[in-house]
PDB file of C-alpha atoms in Angstrom:
ATOM      1  CA  MET A   1      15.015 -15.180 -26.562  1.00 39.00           C
ATOM      2  CA  THR A   2      18.255 -16.940 -27.457  1.00 47.00           C
ATOM      3  CA  SER A   3      20.787 -17.952 -24.841  1.00 46.00           C
ATOM      4  CA  VAL A   4      23.136 -15.161 -25.977  1.00 43.00           C
ATOM      5  CA  GLU A   5      20.450 -12.505 -25.330  1.00 63.00           C
ATOM      6  CA  ARG A   6      20.291 -13.578 -21.687  1.00 76.00           C
ATOM      7  CA  GLN A   7      22.630 -11.528 -19.501  1.00 85.00           C
ATOM      8  CA  TRP A   8      25.487 -13.886 -18.699  1.00 92.00           C
ATOM      9  CA  LEU A   9      28.237 -11.274 -18.421  1.00 94.00           C
ATOM     10  CA  LYS A  10      28.815  -9.193 -15.313  1.00 94.00           C
ATOM     11  CA  LEU A  11      31.109  -6.154 -15.456  1.00 96.00           C
ATOM     12  CA  GLY A  12      32.458  -3.980 -12.691  1.00 95.00           C
ATOM     13  CA  ALA A  13      35.322  -1.555 -12.092  1.00 96.00           C
ATOM     14  CA  GLY A  14      37.693  -0.930  -9.234  1.00 94.00           C
ATOM     15  CA  SER A  15      40.760   1.165  -8.627  1.00 95.00           C
ATOM     16  CA  GLU A  16      44.221  -0.296  -8.352  1.00 94.00           C
ATOM     17  CA  TYR A  17      46.051   0.574  -5.125  1.00 93.00           C
ATOM     18  CA  ASN A  18      49.571   1.887  -4.684  1.00 92.00           C
ATOM     19  CA  LYS A  19      52.127   0.335  -2.316  1.00 93.00           C
ATOM     20  CA  TYR A  20      50.602   2.296   0.596  1.00 94.00           C
ATOM     21  CA  TRP A  21      47.129   0.860  -0.121  1.00 94.00           C
ATOM     22  CA  GLU A  22      45.888   4.196  -1.428  1.00 95.00           C
ATOM     23  CA  ARG A  23      43.504   4.186  -4.385  1.00 94.00           C
ATOM     24  CA  TYR A  24      44.678   5.638  -7.668  1.00 95.00           C
ATOM     25  CA  PHE A  25      41.060   6.525  -8.520  1.00 95.00           C
ATOM     26  CA  SER A  26      38.174   7.558  -6.294  1.00 95.00           C
ATOM     27  CA  ILE A  27      35.180   5.440  -5.358  1.00 96.00           C
ATOM     28  CA  ALA A  28      33.100   7.889  -7.407  1.00 96.00           C
ATOM     29  CA  GLU A  29      35.227   7.113 -10.494  1.00 96.00           C
ATOM     30  CA  GLU A  30      34.929   3.367  -9.823  1.00 95.00           C
ATOM     31  CA  GLU A  31      31.145   3.721  -9.631  1.00 97.00           C
ATOM     32  CA  ARG A  32      31.032   5.865 -12.782  1.00 97.00           C
ATOM     33  CA  VAL A  33      33.113   3.381 -14.774  1.00 97.00           C
ATOM     34  CA  THR A  34      31.101   0.455 -13.375  1.00 97.00           C
ATOM     35  CA  ALA A  35      27.872   2.118 -14.543  1.00 97.00           C
ATOM     36  CA  LEU A  36      29.451   2.820 -17.930  1.00 97.00           C
ATOM     37  CA  ALA A  37      30.593  -0.809 -18.243  1.00 97.00           C
ATOM     38  CA  GLU A  38      27.260  -2.250 -17.069  1.00 96.00           C
ATOM     39  CA  GLY A  39      25.532  -0.257 -19.796  1.00 96.00           C
ATOM     40  CA  LEU A  40      27.794  -1.954 -22.341  1.00 97.00           C
ATOM     41  CA  VAL A  41      26.906  -5.535 -21.362  1.00 96.00           C
ATOM     42  CA  PRO A  42      24.440  -6.097 -24.248  1.00 95.00           C
ATOM     43  CA  GLU A  43      26.991  -4.856 -26.793  1.00 96.00           C
ATOM     44  CA  ALA A  44      29.821  -6.807 -25.166  1.00 96.00           C
ATOM     45  CA  GLN A  45      27.784 -10.028 -25.229  1.00 96.00           C
ATOM     46  CA  ARG A  46      27.329  -9.589 -28.991  1.00 95.00           C
ATOM     47  CA  LEU A  47      31.075  -9.391 -29.665  1.00 96.00           C
ATOM     48  CA  GLU A  48      32.122 -12.301 -31.865  1.00 94.00           C
ATOM     49  CA  SER A  49      34.799 -13.340 -29.358  1.00 92.00           C
ATOM     50  CA  ALA A  50      32.283 -13.161 -26.479  1.00 93.00           C
ATOM     51  CA  MET A  51      29.750 -15.337 -28.310  1.00 93.00           C
ATOM     52  CA  LYS A  52      32.513 -17.860 -29.051  1.00 91.00           C
ATOM     53  CA  TRP A  53      33.484 -17.850 -25.369  1.00 88.00           C
ATOM     54  CA  TYR A  54      29.894 -18.361 -24.245  1.00 90.00           C
ATOM     55  CA  ALA A  55      29.393 -21.296 -26.637  1.00 89.00           C
ATOM     56  CA  ALA A  56      32.763 -22.970 -25.966  1.00 85.00           C
ATOM     57  CA  PRO A  57      33.124 -25.955 -23.635  1.00 80.00           C
ATOM     58  CA  GLY A  58      33.653 -24.492 -20.184  1.00 77.00           C
ATOM     59  CA  GLY A  59      32.461 -21.060 -21.333  1.00 79.00           C
ATOM     60  CA  GLY A  60      29.335 -19.382 -20.039  1.00 82.00           C
ATOM     61  CA  GLU A  61      28.709 -16.920 -17.259  1.00 87.00           C
ATOM     62  CA  LEU A  62      31.639 -14.641 -16.503  1.00 91.00           C
ATOM     63  CA  TRP A  63      32.450 -11.708 -14.251  1.00 93.00           C
ATOM     64  CA  ILE A  64      35.100  -9.288 -15.536  1.00 95.00           C
ATOM     65  CA  VAL A  65      36.498  -6.580 -13.267  1.00 94.00           C
ATOM     66  CA  LEU A  66      38.075  -3.565 -14.957  1.00 96.00           C
ATOM     67  CA  VAL A  67      40.946  -2.561 -12.672  1.00 96.00           C
ATOM     68  CA  LEU A  68      41.780   1.115 -13.197  1.00 97.00           C
ATOM     69  CA  HIS A  69      45.483   1.960 -13.113  1.00 96.00           C
ATOM     70  CA  PRO A  70      47.029   5.313 -14.073  1.00 95.00           C
ATOM     71  CA  ARG A  71      49.502   3.905 -16.622  1.00 95.00           C
ATOM     72  CA  LYS A  72      49.902   0.141 -16.508  1.00 93.00           C
ATOM     73  CA  GLY A  73      47.816  -2.385 -18.360  1.00 93.00           C
ATOM     74  CA  ARG A  74      47.508  -6.154 -18.133  1.00 93.00           C
ATOM     75  CA  LEU A  75      45.101  -8.168 -20.229  1.00 92.00           C
ATOM     76  CA  LEU A  76      44.288 -10.942 -17.743  1.00 91.00           C
ATOM     77  CA  ARG A  77      45.002 -10.959 -14.032  1.00 89.00           C
ATOM     78  CA  ALA A  78      43.853 -13.286 -11.266  1.00 82.00           C
ATOM     79  CA  PRO A  79      41.567 -15.629 -13.198  1.00 81.00           C
ATOM     80  CA  GLY A  80      39.646 -17.801 -10.788  1.00 82.00           C
ATOM     81  CA  ARG A  81      36.226 -18.885  -9.594  1.00 82.00           C
ATOM     82  CA  MET A  82      33.787 -17.392  -7.125  1.00 79.00           C
ATOM     83  CA  ASP A  83      32.583 -19.651  -4.298  1.00 76.00           C
ATOM     84  CA  ALA A  84      29.555 -20.616  -6.403  1.00 75.00           C
ATOM     85  CA  GLY A  85      31.868 -21.639  -9.247  1.00 74.00           C
ATOM     86  CA  GLN A  86      31.326 -18.628 -11.535  1.00 79.00           C
ATOM     87  CA  PRO A  87      34.527 -17.698 -13.408  1.00 86.00           C
ATOM     88  CA  HIS A  88      35.924 -14.216 -12.870  1.00 88.00           C
ATOM     89  CA  VAL A  89      38.954 -12.369 -14.137  1.00 91.00           C
ATOM     90  CA  GLU A  90      40.487  -8.931 -13.762  1.00 92.00           C
ATOM     91  CA  THR A  91      41.812  -6.832 -16.616  1.00 95.00           C
ATOM     92  CA  VAL A  92      44.023  -3.859 -15.759  1.00 96.00           C
ATOM     93  CA  LEU A  93      43.273  -0.741 -17.827  1.00 95.00           C
ATOM     94  CA  PRO A  94      45.671   2.208 -18.126  1.00 95.00           C
ATOM     95  CA  TRP A  95      42.901   4.664 -17.242  1.00 96.00           C
ATOM     96  CA  ASP A  96      44.745   8.018 -17.155  1.00 95.00           C
ATOM     97  CA  SER A  97      44.802   8.020 -20.955  1.00 93.00           C
ATOM     98  CA  ALA A  98      41.054   7.295 -21.112  1.00 95.00           C
ATOM     99  CA  ALA A  99      39.721   9.257 -18.125  1.00 93.00           C
ATOM    100  CA  GLY A 100      39.664  12.581 -19.969  1.00 92.00           C
ATOM    101  CA  LEU A 101      38.084  11.230 -23.148  1.00 96.00           C
ATOM    102  CA  PRO A 102      34.437  11.788 -24.073  1.00 97.00           C
ATOM    103  CA  VAL A 103      32.134   9.045 -22.775  1.00 96.00           C
ATOM    104  CA  ASP A 104      31.649   7.430 -26.196  1.00 96.00           C
ATOM    105  CA  GLU A 105      35.426   7.043 -26.552  1.00 97.00           C
ATOM    106  CA  GLN A 106      35.690   5.610 -23.020  1.00 97.00           C
ATOM    107  CA  GLN A 107      33.016   3.099 -24.009  1.00 97.00           C
ATOM    108  CA  ARG A 108      35.091   2.168 -27.069  1.00 97.00           C
ATOM    109  CA  VAL A 109      38.178   1.658 -24.858  1.00 97.00           C
ATOM    110  CA  ILE A 110      36.165  -0.707 -22.644  1.00 97.00           C
ATOM    111  CA  ILE A 111      34.636  -2.645 -25.562  1.00 97.00           C
ATOM    112  CA  ASP A 112      38.028  -2.990 -27.250  1.00 97.00           C
ATOM    113  CA  ARG A 113      39.524  -4.323 -24.013  1.00 97.00           C
ATOM    114  CA  LEU A 114      36.649  -6.780 -23.532  1.00 97.00           C
ATOM    115  CA  ARG A 115      37.153  -8.062 -27.088  1.00 96.00           C
ATOM    116  CA  ASP A 116      40.823  -8.649 -26.282  1.00 96.00           C
ATOM    117  CA  VAL A 117      39.956 -10.365 -22.993  1.00 95.00           C
ATOM    118  CA  PHE A 118      37.562 -12.775 -24.703  1.00 93.00           C
ATOM    119  CA  ASP A 119      40.099 -13.459 -27.466  1.00 93.00           C
ATOM    120  CA  GLU A 120      42.713 -14.300 -24.842  1.00 92.00           C
ATOM    121  CA  LEU A 121      40.284 -16.481 -22.872  1.00 90.00           C
ATOM    122  CA  MET A 122      39.519 -18.423 -26.045  1.00 88.00           C
ATOM    123  CA  ARG A 123      43.242 -18.825 -26.695  1.00 88.00           C
ATOM    124  CA  ARG A 124      43.928 -20.090 -23.159  1.00 85.00           C
ATOM    125  CA  GLY A 125      40.732 -22.103 -22.729  1.00 79.00           C
ATOM    126  CA  ALA A 126      38.366 -22.413 -19.781  1.00 70.00           C
ATOM    127  CA  GLY A 127      41.056 -24.233 -17.786  1.00 75.00           C
ATOM    128  CA  VAL A 128      42.560 -20.827 -16.991  1.00 79.00           C
ATOM    129  CA  PHE A 129      39.912 -20.542 -14.236  1.00 77.00           C
ATOM    130  CA  GLY A 130      40.850 -23.782 -12.516  1.00 72.00           C
ATOM    131  CA  PRO A 131      38.568 -26.734 -11.718  1.00 66.00           C
ATOM    132  CA  THR A 132      34.993 -26.412 -12.972  1.00 59.00           C
ATOM    133  CA  LYS A 133      31.686 -27.034 -11.293  1.00 54.00           C
ATOM    134  CA  ASP A 134      28.589 -28.112 -13.194  1.00 52.00           C
ATOM    135  CA  ARG A 135      26.960 -25.273 -15.108  1.00 45.00           C
TER     136      ARG A 135
END
């Protein structure tokens, strides 16, 4: 087993909230999209940009949260580190346009976004997450 075959990427999904702290999408939709994303981890880890991220200085384990918004999108939001030092970042997906698509097309939307996230992380460098702890 090579280091890239090991599961180093964690994916999850959550709904964005409106100004009244009401979810745009239900918990059931969050769970469905999380399950969809988790099933894509092996494919996502094989993306060229993901493998470059993993091998880069400061790269490695990463948690990406897909934030579901009806219309707005933002490639990277709130990059930081968990208490244990693991980098995490949110990416805001305009989900209304994808919610009604067949599952295979939703998977493609997620993979395409992850490719863009890794490309942007490589462009910005691992410093985007703040101070590092030993890997």
